[in-house]
XYZ file of C-alpha atoms in Angstrom:
358
model
C 91.235 123.746 110.333
C 89.407 121.361 108.083
C 88.629 124.390 105.960
C 92.373 125.082 105.800
C 93.093 121.548 104.601
C 90.538 121.920 101.818
C 91.189 125.596 101.073
C 92.449 126.061 97.494
C 92.739 122.268 97.251
C 91.533 120.316 94.231
C 93.260 116.994 94.927
C 94.115 115.204 98.171
C 96.398 112.175 97.910
C 96.312 109.830 100.911
C 99.549 107.862 101.121
C 101.101 105.505 103.646
C 101.966 101.894 104.353
C 99.414 99.112 104.149
C 97.272 98.362 107.207
C 97.247 101.862 108.707
C 93.584 102.673 107.968
C 94.340 104.819 104.929
C 91.132 103.900 103.072
C 88.890 104.755 106.014
C 90.728 108.042 106.604
C 90.342 108.948 102.904
C 86.588 108.229 103.053
C 86.232 110.244 106.283
C 88.034 113.229 104.775
C 85.638 113.027 101.822
C 82.674 113.057 104.218
C 84.157 116.069 106.014
C 84.559 117.979 102.749
C 81.013 117.096 101.630
C 79.694 118.349 104.968
C 81.473 121.631 104.227
C 79.550 121.965 100.970
C 81.953 120.550 98.405
C 81.139 118.211 95.534
C 83.608 115.446 96.378
C 84.801 112.239 94.733
C 86.759 109.652 96.707
C 88.647 107.109 94.599
C 89.486 103.996 96.514
C 91.402 100.835 95.702
C 89.941 97.848 97.476
C 87.755 98.842 100.413
C 86.632 96.337 103.022
C 83.222 94.877 102.243
C 81.379 96.923 104.859
C 83.060 100.162 103.825
C 82.148 99.421 100.197
C 78.547 98.869 101.331
C 78.675 102.111 103.307
C 79.819 104.025 100.242
C 77.326 102.236 97.998
C 80.016 100.938 95.657
C 79.883 97.222 96.360
C 79.817 95.323 93.071
C 80.225 98.391 90.866
C 83.202 100.242 89.419
C 81.207 103.280 88.317
C 81.284 106.660 90.018
C 78.355 106.426 92.420
C 76.623 108.981 94.599
C 76.916 107.704 98.169
C 73.417 106.783 99.387
C 71.876 108.035 102.614
C 73.844 111.299 102.741
C 72.449 114.594 103.932
C 75.357 116.966 103.497
C 75.634 120.564 102.350
C 77.642 119.246 99.386
C 77.624 115.932 97.524
C 79.721 112.830 98.071
C 80.609 110.402 95.280
C 82.785 107.290 95.411
C 84.339 104.791 93.016
C 86.533 101.717 93.204
C 89.371 101.902 90.711
C 89.118 99.116 88.131
C 92.748 98.834 87.042
C 92.124 96.683 83.953
C 89.288 98.866 82.660
C 91.243 102.071 83.330
C 94.227 100.762 81.353
C 91.952 99.576 78.514
C 90.222 102.966 78.381
C 93.592 104.710 78.196
C 94.812 102.484 75.344
C 91.517 102.895 73.443
C 91.837 106.681 73.606
C 95.554 106.729 72.829
C 95.719 104.148 70.033
C 95.185 105.838 66.694
C 93.938 102.650 65.065
C 91.199 100.556 66.601
C 92.695 97.442 65.001
C 95.948 98.018 66.907
C 94.037 98.478 70.170
C 92.157 95.229 69.538
C 95.441 93.325 68.988
C 96.865 94.815 72.189
C 93.841 93.753 74.243
C 94.234 90.189 72.947
C 97.958 90.068 73.733
C 98.871 87.938 76.754
C 101.675 90.299 77.787
C 99.272 93.226 77.811
C 96.815 91.273 79.970
C 99.596 90.733 82.495
C 100.777 94.318 82.196
C 97.358 95.813 82.810
C 96.704 93.757 85.913
C 99.801 92.384 87.600
C 102.954 94.156 86.444
C 104.658 96.158 89.157
C 103.700 99.791 88.753
C 100.590 99.201 86.643
C 98.173 99.710 89.568
C 99.942 102.919 90.532
C 99.731 104.145 86.938
C 96.028 103.323 86.607
C 95.262 104.924 89.998
C 96.847 108.173 88.860
C 95.279 107.863 85.390
C 91.815 107.520 86.974
C 92.577 110.484 89.232
C 93.727 112.641 86.312
C 90.694 111.717 84.189
C 88.358 112.853 87.003
C 90.520 115.945 87.591
C 90.437 117.130 83.987
C 86.674 116.468 83.742
C 86.114 119.435 86.098
C 83.057 117.738 87.610
C 84.268 117.841 91.210
C 85.442 120.517 93.636
C 87.721 118.030 95.348
C 89.032 114.548 94.496
C 90.537 112.348 97.192
C 92.710 109.418 96.136
C 93.274 106.407 98.368
C 96.567 105.056 97.041
C 97.431 101.352 96.635
C 99.233 99.640 99.513
C 102.896 99.497 98.589
C 105.795 97.863 100.362
C 107.524 101.207 100.305
C 105.133 104.112 99.926
C 107.545 106.104 97.747
C 107.164 103.390 95.092
C 103.732 104.821 94.388
C 105.112 108.128 93.143
C 107.884 106.580 91.075
C 105.894 103.765 89.475
C 104.325 105.681 86.551
C 107.737 106.995 85.441
C 109.189 103.491 85.646
C 106.284 102.132 83.606
C 106.705 104.856 81.036
C 110.450 104.196 80.817
C 109.740 100.519 80.151
C 107.993 101.535 76.941
C 110.373 104.278 75.979
C 111.117 104.728 72.323
C 114.594 103.340 72.833
C 113.393 100.013 74.176
C 110.474 99.647 71.776
C 112.567 100.624 68.776
C 114.953 97.781 69.387
C 112.091 95.337 69.057
C 110.575 97.066 66.046
C 113.626 98.108 64.071
C 116.854 97.400 65.926
C 119.320 98.801 63.409
C 117.162 101.053 61.306
C 116.784 98.291 58.733
C 113.014 98.006 59.098
C 113.515 94.375 59.931
C 111.624 94.124 63.211
C 112.158 91.862 66.170
C 112.357 88.520 64.432
C 114.340 89.953 61.614
C 116.859 91.251 64.097
C 117.174 87.901 65.784
C 117.685 86.133 62.492
C 119.958 88.695 60.849
C 122.361 89.152 63.715
C 123.093 85.498 64.161
C 121.239 85.147 67.402
C 119.426 81.964 66.513
C 120.972 80.291 69.528
C 119.571 82.993 71.775
C 116.161 82.563 70.181
C 116.404 78.815 70.637
C 117.247 79.163 74.320
C 114.393 81.649 74.853
C 111.965 79.354 73.084
C 113.075 76.422 75.217
C 112.617 78.488 78.372
C 109.410 80.298 77.533
C 107.938 78.664 74.458
C 107.801 80.117 70.972
C 104.385 81.606 71.699
C 105.894 83.935 74.296
C 108.550 85.165 71.876
C 105.886 85.840 69.261
C 103.676 87.648 71.789
C 106.627 89.783 72.874
C 107.366 90.891 69.336
C 103.687 91.539 68.540
C 103.291 93.556 71.706
C 106.043 96.021 70.920
C 104.899 96.219 67.312
C 101.428 97.341 68.398
C 102.179 99.804 71.199
C 103.721 102.340 68.822
C 100.587 104.498 68.709
C 100.196 104.905 72.458
C 103.698 104.907 73.884
C 104.046 108.660 73.203
C 100.638 109.257 74.807
C 101.806 107.275 77.829
C 104.839 109.506 78.206
C 102.756 112.673 77.803
C 100.206 111.422 80.316
C 102.953 110.715 82.832
C 104.187 114.296 82.463
C 100.658 115.748 82.848
C 99.985 113.648 85.952
C 103.283 114.721 87.483
C 102.436 118.372 86.794
C 99.095 117.900 88.594
C 100.756 116.195 91.575
C 103.274 119.014 92.153
C 100.637 121.728 91.708
C 99.971 123.886 94.828
C 96.327 122.762 94.614
C 97.355 119.153 95.260
C 98.083 118.235 98.877
C 99.338 115.022 100.418
C 98.014 113.425 103.590
C 100.399 110.863 105.066
C 98.705 108.209 107.235
C 100.660 106.055 109.665
C 100.076 104.124 112.873
C 102.019 102.901 115.850
C 104.830 100.671 114.812
C 108.348 101.989 114.989
C 109.058 100.672 111.504
C 105.985 102.459 110.128
C 106.919 105.690 111.904
C 110.425 105.575 110.425
C 108.981 104.835 107.002
C 106.611 107.796 107.395
C 109.549 110.100 108.176
C 111.438 108.784 105.184
C 108.430 109.246 102.948
C 107.850 112.810 104.170
C 111.410 113.666 103.135
C 110.868 112.068 99.724
C 107.623 114.038 99.255
C 109.459 117.268 99.929
C 112.397 116.252 97.731
C 110.009 115.468 94.861
C 108.400 118.905 95.026
C 105.059 117.621 96.383
C 103.109 119.389 99.130
C 102.752 117.414 102.333
C 99.993 119.099 104.357
C 99.000 116.677 107.098
C 100.357 113.612 108.890
C 97.723 111.479 110.619
C 98.788 109.165 113.431
C 95.881 106.755 113.217
C 94.531 104.406 115.897
C 97.344 105.281 118.269
C 95.689 105.246 121.697
C 92.406 104.125 123.249
C 89.845 106.501 124.682
C 90.400 106.128 128.428
C 87.376 105.580 130.652
C 86.855 107.052 134.095
C 87.326 103.702 135.802
C 85.962 104.835 139.181
C 82.745 105.968 137.558
C 82.300 102.665 135.752
C 81.364 100.605 138.803
C 79.474 101.557 141.927
C 81.655 101.137 145.005
C 84.856 101.255 142.969
C 86.424 98.785 140.561
C 88.048 95.451 141.369
C 91.747 95.731 142.214
C 92.656 93.266 139.470
C 90.902 95.484 136.945
C 92.703 98.561 138.307
C 96.078 96.797 137.985
C 95.339 95.789 134.371
C 94.164 99.305 133.623
C 97.367 100.843 135.013
C 99.537 98.393 133.094
C 97.820 99.361 129.873
C 98.177 103.072 130.599
C 101.882 102.569 131.341
C 102.277 100.782 128.002
C 100.580 103.624 126.130
C 102.554 106.244 128.081
C 105.718 104.647 126.724
C 104.256 104.895 123.250
C 103.387 108.506 123.892
C 107.060 109.347 124.344
C 107.760 107.962 120.884
C 104.823 109.884 119.429
C 106.064 113.132 120.920
C 109.521 112.599 119.425
C 107.938 111.772 116.051
C 105.679 114.815 116.188
C 108.461 117.229 117.103
C 110.389 116.129 114.007
C 107.402 116.003 111.649
C 105.786 119.283 112.677
C 108.543 121.127 110.836
C 107.055 119.747 107.621
C 103.280 119.447 108.255
C 100.556 119.487 110.853
C 100.381 116.232 112.826
C 97.036 114.886 114.061
C 96.539 112.051 116.509
C 93.415 109.954 115.984
C 92.405 107.514 118.760
C 91.546 103.881 118.246
C 87.761 103.793 118.091
C 85.860 101.197 120.067
C 83.350 100.501 117.308
C 84.074 99.427 113.743
C 83.340 101.994 111.085
C 80.660 100.203 109.125
C 78.232 102.934 108.138
C 78.061 106.558 107.112
C 77.576 107.739 110.685
C 80.847 105.982 111.597
C 82.656 107.892 108.847
C 81.049 111.091 110.121
C 82.311 110.342 113.650
C 85.857 109.892 112.377
C 85.598 113.042 110.247
C 84.510 114.993 113.332
C 87.524 113.658 115.255
C 89.846 114.775 112.461
C 88.182 118.199 112.436
C 88.455 118.498 116.234
C 92.143 117.572 116.196
C 92.756 120.198 113.512
C 90.994 122.873 115.524
C 93.148 122.051 118.545
C 96.281 122.857 116.554
C-alpha cells in the first residue's frame, strides 16, 4: 500500500493541526519512500532538536543528504528558511537590482517576510515549487506550518497575493492616474489631517516606509501573482496528494473532518488520513510477571483499557465517515521517542503495515 501512496506521486503535502506529530510523520513517509528506491526530499518547518539532528539539518538551511542512511533510494532534508526564501523570490522577480536592494532595506518588507500572516505559508509553497520545478527529486514531501485552522495554509498565498494586487498598489503609486504617488495623493486630496493623525499614531517614518514599499514592489507583484497561480496548479495536479494528520482530541477530529471537506471542495486530492498516537501497544499483563500481576496493577490496567475502548468508539465513527474520502490509518503511541533514523524507520514500517492491512 505504501507503493500505492507513492505511485504516480510527485508531491505529498502533510497537513493538520499543530501538535499532532505531523513533522515526524512527514519524515517517516520520506524514509519509507527512500527505502522503496526513490530520491526524496522532505521539507520541514521547525523540527524538534533531536529530529533535526536525526535528519542532519541542525544549524543549516541547505538541502542536505541525511547521514547514516542505507536505503535503495536517497533521502534529503531541508528546513525552510522563510526570510531567505522570500528574499530569493524577490531577487529573481525584481527586474532591477536597485529596487530589490531598497525592498530588502524596507522595514515593512522585513516584517512581511518574517511575521506577516500568510508569509510563512507562501514561502513554504514557494520552496516546494522551486524544488518541484528543479526536477531533481522523484518525490517531495512538505511538512506544512502549524496553523490555527489548517485550511488557512491553502488560502494564505492567495490572500498575500491579493494584498499586493495592482488595485491596492496603484492607489499608493498613482491614485488618480495623475502620476502623483502616495504623498502627492495625500497632499492633493486635502487629506493632510489624515496624514497628521497617521504620523501621530505611527510616526512619519512609517508613512514614508509605506509609500516607499509600494513604490518598489512594482516589478515583482505580477511575478507574485503568477507564482501563486503556478503553485495552485501544482497543488491540484493528480500527482500531488494530501496526507491529513490528526490525533485524539474531539476538537482535532472535527477540524480534520472539516479540513477534508475543504480539500475536496478546493479540488485537491486527499489520499490518506493518519490517526496518530491514538492508542498504546497493550502488553500481555499475565506474561509480564511470574505468578501473575498485582491486583492493583490489574485494576489500573483495566481502567486504562476501558478509557481507550471509549475512545475507540469515537475513532470508529470518525473512520466510517472519513473512509468515503480517503484511506484511514491508525498509528499507535510509541513507547520510545523517535530520536534517530531507526526510530523513523520503525514508524515508517508501522505506516506501511497499516496500509497493507487495508
